[in-house]
Amino acid sequence: MFLDERSANLLKLLQHSPISKMKELEAQTGLTRRQIQYGLSKANDWLQFHGYQPIQYNREMGYSFSETIRDEELNVKLTKRNYIFSETDREKVFYLMILLSPEELSVYHFQTITGLSRNTVLKDLKRLKEKNRDISLKIQYSKQDGYVVIGETRVKRYIIERLVHDVLNSPNSELIMECIWGNHEKQISSIRLQLERIERKLGITFTDERLHELSYLFLCTDQLIGKGEELQADQSWAPLLRRKNTKWLRK
């Protein structure tokens, strides 16, 4: 089973500091609480897969790890990058890739992301095509354009919104996000800063979860535009745009 570098570093840290509280881990690693929780979850998956006791958590004491793993043993096992996505996660990754990627996607691209065989990828794509028929969108392939989604942009945006929500709330969210948006960190940060400016300008406050989700939704919209999609105005934004103090949003 594949263990990413972040999870491996957290595991090594707990080996040398048997008991650590969340604040200590945040200070030592520079990671957010959510990133640490995700990393520890993946570390526990790896530990149990290899027959070790999982990391324990106590509200008063913090996180503890009683097992001893030799460094050379840990290093050898950490190099075996054969983490397998679940069928559900693969569907999300494949669908978002086809909807958003500016590249002409072939089976090779999906194999590279997941490490799966050509036959498995083809079966996944076939299943995704069949599920897609019920929502007036069509996934098709050509040598010239690769895999594309044919249908109304309005429906694509709806599907993207659902997928983004599911991905951000998935136990494997960071792994999936890395596959889809791993090269867009600066753009995400820029969008988030603009949204925070909107909050101050309008005197409103998004929850952290909604701000996070909106950042990715705006990125996806930008990616759709980059692919040549013509976006129609969303009527749900009409009241916001009619406000006198939001004229600057349309500049």
CSV table of C-alpha atoms in Angstrom, one decimal:
chain,number,residue,atom,x,y,z
A,1,MET,CA,0.0,0.0,0.0
A,2,PHE,CA,1.2,3.5,-0.9
A,3,LEU,CA,2.0,5.9,1.9
A,4,ASP,CA,2.5,9.5,0.8
A,5,GLU,CA,5.4,11.6,2.1
A,6,ARG,CA,3.3,13.7,4.5
A,7,SER,CA,1.8,10.6,6.2
A,8,ALA,CA,5.3,9.0,6.4
A,9,ASN,CA,6.8,12.1,8.1
A,10,LEU,CA,3.9,12.2,10.7
A,11,LEU,CA,4.5,8.5,11.4
A,12,LYS,CA,8.2,9.0,11.9
A,13,LEU,CA,7.5,12.0,14.1
A,14,LEU,CA,5.3,10.0,16.4
A,15,GLN,CA,8.0,7.3,16.5
A,16,HIS,CA,10.4,9.7,18.1
A,17,SER,CA,7.8,11.6,20.1
A,18,PRO,CA,5.4,8.8,21.4
A,19,ILE,CA,2.8,11.3,22.6
A,20,SER,CA,1.9,14.5,20.7
A,21,LYS,CA,-1.1,16.8,20.9
A,22,MET,CA,-2.6,18.3,17.7
A,23,LYS,CA,-1.2,21.8,18.5
A,24,GLU,CA,2.3,20.3,18.8
A,25,LEU,CA,2.0,18.4,15.5
A,26,GLU,CA,0.7,21.6,13.8
A,27,ALA,CA,3.7,23.6,15.2
A,28,GLN,CA,6.3,20.9,14.2
A,29,THR,CA,5.0,20.2,10.8
A,30,GLY,CA,3.4,23.5,9.6
A,31,LEU,CA,0.3,21.6,8.5
A,32,THR,CA,-3.3,22.4,9.2
A,33,ARG,CA,-5.5,20.3,11.5
A,34,ARG,CA,-7.3,18.8,8.5
A,35,GLN,CA,-4.1,17.9,6.7
A,36,ILE,CA,-2.7,16.2,9.9
A,37,GLN,CA,-5.9,14.2,10.4
A,38,TYR,CA,-5.9,13.1,6.8
A,39,GLY,CA,-2.2,12.1,7.0
A,40,LEU,CA,-2.7,10.2,10.3
A,41,SER,CA,-5.7,8.4,8.7
A,42,LYS,CA,-3.5,7.2,5.8
A,43,ALA,CA,-0.7,6.3,8.2
A,44,ASN,CA,-3.1,4.1,10.1
A,45,ASP,CA,-4.3,2.4,6.9
A,46,TRP,CA,-0.6,1.6,6.1
A,47,LEU,CA,0.1,0.4,9.7
A,48,GLN,CA,-2.8,-2.0,9.7
A,49,PHE,CA,-2.1,-3.2,6.2
A,50,HIS,CA,1.4,-4.2,7.4
A,51,GLY,CA,0.3,-5.8,10.7
A,52,TYR,CA,1.1,-2.9,13.1
A,53,GLN,CA,-1.1,-1.4,15.8
A,54,PRO,CA,-2.7,1.9,14.7
A,55,ILE,CA,-2.0,5.3,16.1
A,56,GLN,CA,-4.1,5.9,19.2
A,57,TYR,CA,-5.9,9.1,20.2
A,58,ASN,CA,-6.8,10.3,23.6
A,59,ARG,CA,-8.5,13.6,24.1
A,60,GLU,CA,-6.3,14.6,27.1
A,61,MET,CA,-3.0,13.0,26.1
A,62,GLY,CA,-3.2,13.4,22.3
A,63,TYR,CA,-1.8,11.0,19.7
A,64,SER,CA,0.4,8.1,20.7
A,65,PHE,CA,2.1,5.2,18.9
A,66,SER,CA,3.4,2.3,20.9
A,67,GLU,CA,4.9,0.2,18.1
A,68,THR,CA,8.6,0.3,17.1
A,69,ILE,CA,9.4,0.2,13.3
A,70,ARG,CA,12.9,0.1,12.2
A,71,ASP,CA,13.8,3.0,9.9
A,72,GLU,CA,15.1,0.7,7.2
A,73,GLU,CA,11.9,-1.3,7.3
A,74,LEU,CA,9.8,1.8,7.1
A,75,ASN,CA,11.8,3.2,4.3
A,76,VAL,CA,11.6,0.1,2.2
A,77,LYS,CA,7.8,-0.2,2.6
A,78,LEU,CA,7.2,3.4,1.9
A,79,THR,CA,8.8,3.1,-1.6
A,80,LYS,CA,6.1,0.7,-2.7
A,81,ARG,CA,3.8,3.2,-4.4
A,82,ASN,CA,0.8,0.9,-5.1
A,83,TYR,CA,-2.0,2.6,-3.5
A,84,ILE,CA,-5.3,1.6,-5.2
A,85,PHE,CA,-8.1,4.0,-5.6
A,86,SER,CA,-11.6,2.7,-4.8
A,87,GLU,CA,-14.0,2.3,-7.7
A,88,THR,CA,-16.0,5.3,-6.5
A,89,ASP,CA,-12.9,7.6,-6.2
A,90,ARG,CA,-11.8,6.5,-9.7
A,91,GLU,CA,-15.1,7.6,-11.1
A,92,LYS,CA,-14.7,11.0,-9.5
A,93,VAL,CA,-11.2,11.4,-10.8
A,94,PHE,CA,-11.9,10.2,-14.3
A,95,TYR,CA,-15.1,12.3,-14.6
A,96,LEU,CA,-13.4,15.5,-13.4
A,97,MET,CA,-10.4,14.9,-15.7
A,98,ILE,CA,-12.7,14.6,-18.7
A,99,LEU,CA,-14.7,17.6,-17.8
A,100,LEU,CA,-11.8,20.0,-16.9
A,101,SER,CA,-8.6,18.9,-18.5
A,102,PRO,CA,-7.3,21.0,-21.4
A,103,GLU,CA,-5.4,18.0,-22.7
A,104,GLU,CA,-6.6,15.4,-25.2
A,105,LEU,CA,-7.1,12.5,-22.8
A,106,SER,CA,-6.3,8.9,-23.7
A,107,VAL,CA,-6.4,5.7,-21.7
A,108,TYR,CA,-2.7,6.3,-20.9
A,109,HIS,CA,-3.5,9.5,-18.9
A,110,PHE,CA,-6.0,7.6,-16.7
A,111,GLN,CA,-3.4,4.7,-16.2
A,112,THR,CA,-0.7,7.2,-15.2
A,113,ILE,CA,-3.0,8.8,-12.5
A,114,THR,CA,-4.2,5.5,-11.0
A,115,GLY,CA,-1.5,3.0,-11.9
A,116,LEU,CA,-4.1,0.6,-13.1
A,117,SER,CA,-4.1,-1.7,-16.2
A,118,ARG,CA,-5.5,-0.6,-19.5
A,119,ASN,CA,-8.4,-3.2,-19.2
A,120,THR,CA,-9.4,-1.9,-15.7
A,121,VAL,CA,-9.4,1.7,-17.0
A,122,LEU,CA,-11.5,0.8,-20.0
A,123,LYS,CA,-14.0,-1.0,-17.7
A,124,ASP,CA,-14.2,2.1,-15.5
A,125,LEU,CA,-14.8,4.4,-18.4
A,126,LYS,CA,-17.5,2.1,-19.8
A,127,ARG,CA,-19.3,2.1,-16.5
A,128,LEU,CA,-19.0,5.9,-16.3
A,129,LYS,CA,-20.4,6.2,-19.8
A,130,GLU,CA,-23.4,4.1,-18.8
A,131,LYS,CA,-24.1,6.1,-15.6
A,132,ASN,CA,-23.8,9.3,-17.6
A,133,ARG,CA,-26.6,8.5,-20.0
A,134,ASP,CA,-29.2,9.4,-17.4
A,135,ILE,CA,-28.2,13.0,-17.1
A,136,SER,CA,-28.2,14.1,-20.7
A,137,LEU,CA,-24.4,14.2,-21.0
A,138,LYS,CA,-22.4,11.9,-23.3
A,139,ILE,CA,-18.8,10.8,-22.9
A,140,GLN,CA,-17.2,10.0,-26.2
A,141,TYR,CA,-13.7,9.3,-27.6
A,142,SER,CA,-11.9,10.2,-30.8
A,143,LYS,CA,-8.3,10.1,-31.7
A,144,GLN,CA,-8.3,13.8,-32.5
A,145,ASP,CA,-10.0,15.1,-29.3
A,146,GLY,CA,-9.5,12.2,-26.8
A,147,TYR,CA,-12.2,11.7,-24.2
A,148,VAL,CA,-14.7,14.5,-24.0
A,149,VAL,CA,-18.1,15.2,-22.4
A,150,ILE,CA,-20.8,16.3,-24.9
A,151,GLY,CA,-23.8,18.3,-23.6
A,152,GLU,CA,-25.1,21.5,-22.2
A,153,THR,CA,-22.6,23.6,-20.2
A,154,ARG,CA,-25.3,24.2,-17.6
A,155,VAL,CA,-25.5,20.5,-16.9
A,156,LYS,CA,-21.7,20.1,-16.8
A,157,ARG,CA,-21.5,22.9,-14.2
A,158,TYR,CA,-24.1,21.1,-12.1
A,159,ILE,CA,-22.3,17.8,-12.2
A,160,ILE,CA,-19.0,19.6,-11.4
A,161,GLU,CA,-20.5,21.3,-8.4
A,162,ARG,CA,-21.7,17.9,-7.1
A,163,LEU,CA,-18.4,16.2,-7.8
A,164,VAL,CA,-16.4,19.0,-6.1
A,165,HIS,CA,-18.6,18.8,-3.0
A,166,ASP,CA,-18.2,15.0,-2.8
A,167,VAL,CA,-14.4,15.2,-3.4
A,168,LEU,CA,-13.8,17.8,-0.7
A,169,ASN,CA,-15.8,15.8,1.8
A,170,SER,CA,-14.2,12.4,0.9
A,171,PRO,CA,-11.8,10.6,3.2
A,172,ASN,CA,-9.3,10.6,0.4
A,173,SER,CA,-10.0,14.2,-0.6
A,174,GLU,CA,-6.4,15.4,-0.7
A,175,LEU,CA,-5.2,12.5,-2.8
A,176,ILE,CA,-8.0,13.1,-5.3
A,177,MET,CA,-7.4,16.9,-5.3
A,178,GLU,CA,-3.7,16.3,-6.0
A,179,CYS,CA,-4.6,14.3,-9.1
A,180,ILE,CA,-7.0,16.9,-10.4
A,181,TRP,CA,-5.7,20.3,-9.2
A,182,GLY,CA,-2.1,19.5,-8.1
A,183,ASN,CA,-0.7,22.2,-10.4
A,184,HIS,CA,-3.2,24.9,-9.5
A,185,GLU,CA,-2.2,25.8,-5.9
A,186,LYS,CA,-1.3,29.4,-6.7
A,187,GLN,CA,-4.5,29.9,-8.6
A,188,ILE,CA,-6.5,28.5,-5.7
A,189,SER,CA,-4.8,30.8,-3.3
A,190,SER,CA,-5.5,33.8,-5.5
A,191,ILE,CA,-9.2,32.9,-5.8
A,192,ARG,CA,-9.4,32.5,-2.1
A,193,LEU,CA,-7.9,35.9,-1.5
A,194,GLN,CA,-10.4,37.5,-3.9
A,195,LEU,CA,-13.3,35.7,-2.1
A,196,GLU,CA,-12.0,37.0,1.2
A,197,ARG,CA,-11.9,40.5,-0.3
A,198,ILE,CA,-15.6,40.1,-1.4
A,199,GLU,CA,-16.4,39.1,2.2
A,200,ARG,CA,-15.0,42.3,3.5
A,201,LYS,CA,-16.5,44.4,0.8
A,202,LEU,CA,-20.0,43.0,1.3
A,203,GLY,CA,-19.8,42.5,5.0
A,204,ILE,CA,-20.5,38.8,4.8
A,205,THR,CA,-18.8,35.8,6.1
A,206,PHE,CA,-18.5,32.4,4.5
A,207,THR,CA,-17.9,29.3,6.6
A,208,ASP,CA,-14.4,27.8,6.1
A,209,GLU,CA,-15.9,24.8,4.3
A,210,ARG,CA,-17.9,27.0,1.9
A,211,LEU,CA,-15.0,29.3,1.2
A,212,HIS,CA,-12.9,26.2,0.5
A,213,GLU,CA,-15.5,24.8,-1.8
A,214,LEU,CA,-16.2,28.1,-3.6
A,215,SER,CA,-12.4,28.4,-4.4
A,216,TYR,CA,-12.5,25.2,-6.3
A,217,LEU,CA,-15.8,25.9,-8.0
A,218,PHE,CA,-14.4,29.2,-9.3
A,219,LEU,CA,-11.3,27.4,-10.5
A,220,CYS,CA,-13.5,24.8,-12.3
A,221,THR,CA,-15.4,27.6,-14.0
A,222,ASP,CA,-12.1,29.1,-15.2
A,223,GLN,CA,-11.1,25.7,-16.5
A,224,LEU,CA,-14.4,25.3,-18.4
A,225,ILE,CA,-13.9,28.8,-19.9
A,226,GLY,CA,-10.4,27.8,-20.9
A,227,LYS,CA,-11.8,24.8,-22.8
A,228,GLY,CA,-14.1,27.1,-24.8
A,229,GLU,CA,-17.3,26.6,-22.9
A,230,GLU,CA,-19.8,29.5,-23.1
A,231,LEU,CA,-21.2,30.1,-19.6
A,232,GLN,CA,-24.7,31.5,-19.2
A,233,ALA,CA,-25.5,33.7,-16.2
A,234,ASP,CA,-26.7,31.9,-13.2
A,235,GLN,CA,-30.0,33.5,-12.0
A,236,SER,CA,-29.1,32.7,-8.4
A,237,TRP,CA,-26.5,35.5,-8.6
A,238,ALA,CA,-29.0,38.1,-9.9
A,239,PRO,CA,-29.9,39.6,-6.4
A,240,LEU,CA,-26.2,39.9,-5.6
A,241,LEU,CA,-25.4,41.6,-8.9
A,242,ARG,CA,-28.2,44.1,-8.5
A,243,ARG,CA,-26.8,45.5,-5.3
A,244,LYS,CA,-25.3,48.9,-5.7
A,245,ASN,CA,-22.1,48.1,-3.8
A,246,THR,CA,-21.3,45.2,-6.1
A,247,LYS,CA,-20.7,47.0,-9.3
A,248,TRP,CA,-17.0,46.4,-9.0
A,249,LEU,CA,-17.7,42.7,-9.3
A,250,ARG,CA,-18.6,43.1,-13.0
A,251,LYS,CA,-15.5,45.1,-14.0
